Amino acid sequence: MKYKLIHKTEYKYAEAVNNYHSLLCLAPRTLPNQLCQGFTIQVTPEPSQLIERTDFYGNTTHYFSLHSPHKNLTVLTTGIVEILTESTGSLFIPSEVTCRAARERLKSDRAMKINVLEYVLPSPLVKWDAEIKAYAQDCFRDDMPLYECVKALCRKIYTEFDFVPDFTTVNTPIKEVLAAKKGVCQDFSHLAIACIRSFGFAARYVSGYLETLPPPGRPKLQGSDASHAWISVFIPDYGWCDFDPTNNIVPGERHIVTAWGRDYSDVPPLKGIIFSYGKHTLKVEVDVIPL
């Protein structure tokens, strides 16, 4: 499958902004099963500089700054991505490594522990307590495969939570999401990561896109009209395995990866510093177009 990704962000300010510094994290990653065949950025007004960087997690980021007064800012990115699939179908066999075995490996294998430690510890937006661990307790049994336990957790979140846009913000605590039983893909991913880490396993936050158009005869998936988010869990002897708790599926050719980190705060699509005052409005439009 090949896709064209269009991500448009528009800011409108009540008062002129004199200086603006921004960091974009929107370029699709190139992975064994995903090829980024082109990526362009158009900023209006034109920035004084646009610098490409690679962050700590290997994500491609772009920095730009504006130093002239403006009341409107538009950032338009366009990418071409090809998702590679096995012509004979998936060759992946779900891991049988149990929770007990995985936990012991993470404790005894020093190199492995160092490699994934940052994804085991609390992060700025992912913290947990006894209540969050208790929520996932029935999904994690020491004698069960870790892979199946994570699938059970994602199924539980999908079944018990409602997808409600605009109910939360990027700063809404996980405990509030758990109490309300509603949120968006970012919230469900943060909750799942918190639950998984509470049992001593490594989980990371994955940012990307989900194909907008559903296959014939199938319903549209939630979160497909905006940036999407899901999780990846490290399983010894298998590596990182992705799960989408928002839609209760294992990500496949319709999921497109842009970045990953400990949580959303590591990989927001766009973040910036404004030197001004007054209110502003934000509009984001996303299109994932099959080619």
Short mmCIF file of C-alpha atoms in Angstrom, two decimals:
data_model
loop_
_atom_site.label_atom_id
_atom_site.label_comp_id
_atom_site.label_asym_id
_atom_site.label_seq_id
_atom_site.Cartn_x
_atom_site.Cartn_y
_atom_site.Cartn_z
CA MET A 1 0.00 0.00 0.00
CA LYS A 2 1.14 3.52 -0.81
CA TYR A 3 -0.27 6.64 0.85
CA LYS A 4 -0.12 10.40 0.49
CA LEU A 5 -0.16 12.13 3.88
CA ILE A 6 -1.36 15.73 4.17
CA HIS A 7 -1.19 17.45 7.57
CA LYS A 8 -2.27 21.10 7.72
CA THR A 9 -2.03 23.20 10.91
CA GLU A 10 -3.40 26.75 11.00
CA TYR A 11 -2.98 29.29 13.80
CA LYS A 12 -4.86 32.60 13.91
CA TYR A 13 -3.80 35.16 16.51
CA ALA A 14 -5.84 38.03 17.98
CA GLU A 15 -2.66 40.09 18.26
CA ALA A 16 0.40 40.03 16.02
CA VAL A 17 3.10 37.54 16.95
CA ASN A 18 6.57 39.01 16.65
CA ASN A 19 8.68 35.92 17.32
CA TYR A 20 7.83 32.24 17.06
CA HIS A 21 9.99 29.14 17.48
CA SER A 22 8.62 25.72 16.58
CA LEU A 23 9.60 22.07 16.43
CA LEU A 24 7.78 19.69 14.07
CA CYS A 25 7.65 15.92 14.46
CA LEU A 26 5.67 14.92 11.40
CA ALA A 27 8.07 13.16 9.03
CA PRO A 28 7.23 9.44 8.66
CA ARG A 29 9.94 7.06 9.82
CA THR A 30 11.62 4.62 7.45
CA LEU A 31 11.28 1.13 8.93
CA PRO A 32 11.71 -2.46 7.67
CA ASN A 33 8.04 -2.49 6.61
CA GLN A 34 7.61 1.24 5.88
CA LEU A 35 9.39 3.44 3.35
CA CYS A 36 9.18 7.23 3.41
CA GLN A 37 9.57 8.16 -0.26
CA GLY A 38 9.21 11.91 0.11
CA PHE A 39 8.43 14.60 2.65
CA THR A 40 7.97 18.36 2.19
CA ILE A 41 7.18 21.24 4.56
CA GLN A 42 5.57 24.53 3.53
CA VAL A 43 5.40 27.26 6.20
CA THR A 44 3.51 30.52 5.66
CA PRO A 45 4.86 33.12 6.35
CA GLU A 46 8.22 31.79 5.20
CA PRO A 47 10.56 31.08 8.15
CA SER A 48 14.03 32.55 8.46
CA GLN A 49 15.41 29.01 8.81
CA LEU A 50 14.22 25.41 8.61
CA ILE A 51 16.59 22.84 10.10
CA GLU A 52 16.23 19.06 10.03
CA ARG A 53 17.38 17.10 13.08
CA THR A 54 17.25 13.56 14.45
CA ASP A 55 16.13 13.33 18.07
CA PHE A 56 17.18 10.93 20.83
CA TYR A 57 14.65 8.31 19.70
CA GLY A 58 15.66 8.42 16.04
CA ASN A 59 12.67 10.49 14.95
CA THR A 60 13.14 13.13 12.26
CA THR A 61 12.24 16.61 13.52
CA HIS A 62 12.30 20.04 11.88
CA TYR A 63 12.98 23.35 13.63
CA PHE A 64 11.92 26.72 12.26
CA SER A 65 11.56 30.27 13.55
CA LEU A 66 9.70 33.41 12.51
CA HIS A 67 10.93 36.90 13.40
CA SER A 68 8.48 39.21 11.64
CA PRO A 69 5.00 40.22 12.89
CA HIS A 70 2.21 37.90 11.72
CA LYS A 71 -1.38 37.10 12.73
CA ASN A 72 -1.69 33.86 10.77
CA LEU A 73 0.58 30.83 10.60
CA THR A 74 0.10 27.80 8.36
CA VAL A 75 2.24 24.66 8.40
CA LEU A 76 1.52 22.21 5.59
CA THR A 77 3.40 18.92 5.38
CA THR A 78 3.07 16.34 2.65
CA GLY A 79 4.56 12.85 2.70
CA ILE A 80 4.56 9.77 0.47
CA VAL A 81 4.79 6.47 2.33
CA GLU A 82 4.78 2.87 1.14
CA ILE A 83 3.78 0.11 3.55
CA LEU A 84 5.35 -3.23 2.67
CA THR A 85 3.36 -6.42 3.29
CA GLU A 86 4.17 -10.09 2.83
CA SER A 87 2.61 -11.40 -0.39
CA THR A 88 2.03 -14.73 1.37
CA GLY A 89 0.37 -13.09 4.39
CA SER A 90 1.76 -12.34 7.81
CA LEU A 91 4.58 -14.58 8.97
CA PHE A 92 4.38 -13.28 12.55
CA ILE A 93 3.73 -15.91 15.21
CA PRO A 94 2.50 -14.40 18.50
CA SER A 95 5.04 -14.70 21.29
CA GLU A 96 4.58 -17.38 23.93
CA VAL A 97 6.97 -15.70 26.38
CA THR A 98 5.06 -15.52 29.66
CA CYS A 99 4.82 -12.49 31.90
CA ARG A 100 6.96 -14.24 34.51
CA ALA A 101 9.66 -15.13 31.96
CA ALA A 102 9.63 -11.65 30.44
CA ARG A 103 9.95 -9.99 33.84
CA GLU A 104 12.86 -12.25 34.81
CA ARG A 105 14.65 -11.54 31.52
CA LEU A 106 14.29 -7.80 32.03
CA LYS A 107 15.79 -8.18 35.51
CA SER A 108 18.63 -10.57 34.68
CA ASP A 109 19.71 -9.36 31.22
CA ARG A 110 21.61 -6.15 31.98
CA ALA A 111 22.04 -5.09 28.34
CA MET A 112 18.33 -5.57 27.66
CA LYS A 113 17.38 -3.68 30.80
CA ILE A 114 19.56 -0.69 29.88
CA ASN A 115 18.13 -0.69 26.36
CA VAL A 116 14.49 -0.42 27.46
CA LEU A 117 14.73 1.14 30.94
CA GLU A 118 13.37 4.55 29.92
CA TYR A 119 10.21 2.79 28.68
CA VAL A 120 9.73 1.03 32.04
CA LEU A 121 10.05 4.08 34.29
CA PRO A 122 7.42 6.82 34.77
CA SER A 123 7.53 9.63 32.20
CA PRO A 124 6.08 13.17 32.15
CA LEU A 125 2.57 12.11 31.09
CA VAL A 126 2.57 8.46 32.21
CA LYS A 127 2.50 7.75 35.93
CA TRP A 128 0.56 5.14 37.85
CA ASP A 129 -0.60 4.10 41.28
CA ALA A 130 -2.34 1.13 42.89
CA GLU A 131 -5.68 2.01 41.27
CA ILE A 132 -4.27 1.96 37.74
CA LYS A 133 -2.45 -1.31 38.37
CA ALA A 134 -5.61 -2.81 39.85
CA TYR A 135 -7.54 -1.88 36.71
CA ALA A 136 -5.27 -4.13 34.62
CA GLN A 137 -4.74 -6.85 37.24
CA ASP A 138 -7.15 -9.32 35.63
CA CYS A 139 -5.35 -9.00 32.27
CA PHE A 140 -1.85 -9.89 33.52
CA ARG A 141 -1.18 -13.40 34.82
CA ASP A 142 2.36 -14.65 35.35
CA ASP A 143 1.70 -17.91 33.50
CA MET A 144 0.09 -16.25 30.46
CA PRO A 145 2.00 -15.00 27.37
CA LEU A 146 2.80 -11.31 27.73
CA TYR A 147 1.58 -10.74 24.16
CA GLU A 148 -1.86 -12.16 24.98
CA CYS A 149 -2.02 -10.17 28.23
CA VAL A 150 -1.44 -6.90 26.37
CA LYS A 151 -4.11 -7.87 23.83
CA ALA A 152 -6.51 -8.53 26.72
CA LEU A 153 -5.74 -5.10 28.20
CA CYS A 154 -6.35 -3.37 24.85
CA ARG A 155 -9.62 -5.27 24.46
CA LYS A 156 -10.69 -4.18 27.96
CA ILE A 157 -9.95 -0.51 27.25
CA TYR A 158 -11.74 -0.71 23.90
CA THR A 159 -14.79 -2.34 25.50
CA GLU A 160 -15.07 -0.18 28.61
CA PHE A 161 -14.14 3.29 27.30
CA ASP A 162 -15.96 5.62 24.92
CA PHE A 163 -14.16 7.54 22.18
CA VAL A 164 -15.17 11.18 22.82
CA PRO A 165 -13.26 13.91 20.94
CA ASP A 166 -12.51 17.14 22.82
CA PHE A 167 -13.35 15.61 26.20
CA THR A 168 -9.68 15.72 27.23
CA THR A 169 -6.61 17.85 26.53
CA VAL A 170 -2.95 16.88 26.30
CA ASN A 171 -2.66 17.65 30.03
CA THR A 172 -5.60 15.57 31.29
CA PRO A 173 -4.27 13.11 33.94
CA ILE A 174 -4.67 9.39 33.31
CA LYS A 175 -6.64 9.05 36.55
CA GLU A 176 -9.32 11.42 35.21
CA VAL A 177 -9.57 9.40 32.00
CA LEU A 178 -9.90 6.20 34.03
CA ALA A 179 -12.66 7.71 36.20
CA ALA A 180 -14.63 9.13 33.25
CA LYS A 181 -14.15 6.06 31.03
CA LYS A 182 -13.81 8.22 27.92
CA GLY A 183 -11.19 10.04 25.90
CA VAL A 184 -9.27 9.77 22.63
CA CYS A 185 -6.46 7.62 21.23
CA GLN A 186 -3.79 9.56 23.11
CA ASP A 187 -5.58 8.94 26.42
CA PHE A 188 -6.14 5.24 25.77
CA SER A 189 -2.50 4.79 24.77
CA HIS A 190 -1.26 6.57 27.90
CA LEU A 191 -3.55 4.44 30.10
CA ALA A 192 -2.39 1.22 28.44
CA ILE A 193 1.27 2.21 28.81
CA ALA A 194 0.78 3.08 32.48
CA CYS A 195 -0.87 -0.30 33.13
CA ILE A 196 1.88 -2.21 31.30
CA ARG A 197 4.71 -0.35 33.04
CA SER A 198 3.05 -0.87 36.42
CA PHE A 199 3.77 -4.60 35.99
CA GLY A 200 7.42 -3.95 35.15
CA PHE A 201 7.28 -4.19 31.35
CA ALA A 202 8.54 -1.76 28.71
CA ALA A 203 6.00 0.14 26.61
CA ARG A 204 6.38 3.14 24.34
CA TYR A 205 4.03 5.66 22.73
CA VAL A 206 3.73 5.57 18.92
CA SER A 207 2.50 8.57 16.95
CA GLY A 208 1.30 8.39 13.38
CA TYR A 209 -1.69 8.13 11.09
CA LEU A 210 -4.49 5.73 10.30
CA GLU A 211 -5.90 5.38 6.79
CA THR A 212 -8.99 7.57 6.49
CA LEU A 213 -11.01 5.44 4.07
CA PRO A 214 -12.20 2.07 5.39
CA PRO A 215 -12.17 -1.09 3.25
CA PRO A 216 -15.46 -1.87 1.44
CA GLY A 217 -18.16 -3.04 3.82
CA ARG A 218 -16.21 -2.19 6.97
CA PRO A 219 -16.85 0.68 9.40
CA LYS A 220 -14.60 3.68 9.67
CA LEU A 221 -12.06 3.35 12.49
CA GLN A 222 -12.04 5.89 15.29
CA GLY A 223 -9.27 8.48 15.21
CA SER A 224 -8.77 8.31 11.44
CA ASP A 225 -9.45 12.00 10.80
CA ALA A 226 -6.51 13.23 12.87
CA SER A 227 -3.10 12.15 14.01
CA HIS A 228 -3.41 8.73 15.60
CA ALA A 229 -1.59 7.08 18.50
CA TRP A 230 -1.03 3.54 19.67
CA ILE A 231 1.50 1.60 21.76
CA SER A 232 4.42 -0.74 21.33
CA VAL A 233 5.48 -3.30 23.95
CA PHE A 234 8.90 -4.90 24.25
CA ILE A 235 8.76 -8.71 24.46
CA PRO A 236 12.07 -10.55 25.04
CA ASP A 237 13.22 -12.62 22.03
CA TYR A 238 10.64 -10.88 19.83
CA GLY A 239 11.33 -7.18 20.14
CA TRP A 240 8.76 -4.39 19.90
CA CYS A 241 5.17 -5.42 19.15
CA ASP A 242 2.50 -2.84 18.31
CA PHE A 243 -1.08 -2.71 19.64
CA ASP A 244 -3.90 -0.21 19.01
CA PRO A 245 -6.12 0.00 22.14
CA THR A 246 -8.41 2.62 20.55
CA ASN A 247 -9.60 0.17 17.90
CA ASN A 248 -8.66 -3.16 19.55
CA ILE A 249 -6.51 -4.26 16.62
CA VAL A 250 -2.89 -5.10 15.93
CA PRO A 251 -1.56 -2.30 13.69
CA GLY A 252 -1.01 -3.33 10.11
CA GLU A 253 -0.76 -1.77 6.66
CA ARG A 254 -3.24 1.01 7.53
CA HIS A 255 -1.10 2.35 10.39
CA ILE A 256 1.67 4.77 9.41
CA VAL A 257 4.40 5.55 11.96
CA THR A 258 5.84 9.04 12.30
CA ALA A 259 7.57 8.85 15.67
CA TRP A 260 7.82 7.15 19.05
CA GLY A 261 8.88 8.09 22.55
CA ARG A 262 8.03 7.59 26.22
CA ASP A 263 4.70 9.41 25.85
CA TYR A 264 3.03 12.18 23.84
CA SER A 265 5.27 14.88 25.33
CA ASP A 266 8.26 13.40 23.45
CA VAL A 267 6.57 13.46 20.02
CA PRO A 268 3.88 16.17 19.65
CA PRO A 269 3.27 16.89 15.94
CA LEU A 270 4.04 20.57 16.49
CA LYS A 271 5.10 22.55 19.54
CA GLY A 272 6.30 26.11 19.79
CA ILE A 273 7.10 29.20 21.82
CA ILE A 274 5.18 32.40 21.05
CA PHE A 275 6.33 35.90 21.96
CA SER A 276 3.01 37.74 22.05
CA TYR A 277 -0.22 38.08 24.02
CA GLY A 278 -3.93 37.56 23.42
CA LYS A 279 -5.94 34.55 22.33
CA HIS A 280 -5.42 32.32 19.32
CA THR A 281 -7.34 29.62 17.46
CA LEU A 282 -5.98 26.35 16.12
CA LYS A 283 -7.28 24.24 13.24
CA VAL A 284 -5.79 20.91 12.16
CA GLU A 285 -6.72 18.96 9.03
CA VAL A 286 -5.36 15.51 8.22
CA ASP A 287 -5.82 13.42 5.08
CA VAL A 288 -4.46 9.93 4.46
CA ILE A 289 -5.02 9.18 0.79
CA PRO A 290 -4.38 5.73 -0.75
CA LEU A 291 -2.43 5.98 -4.02
#
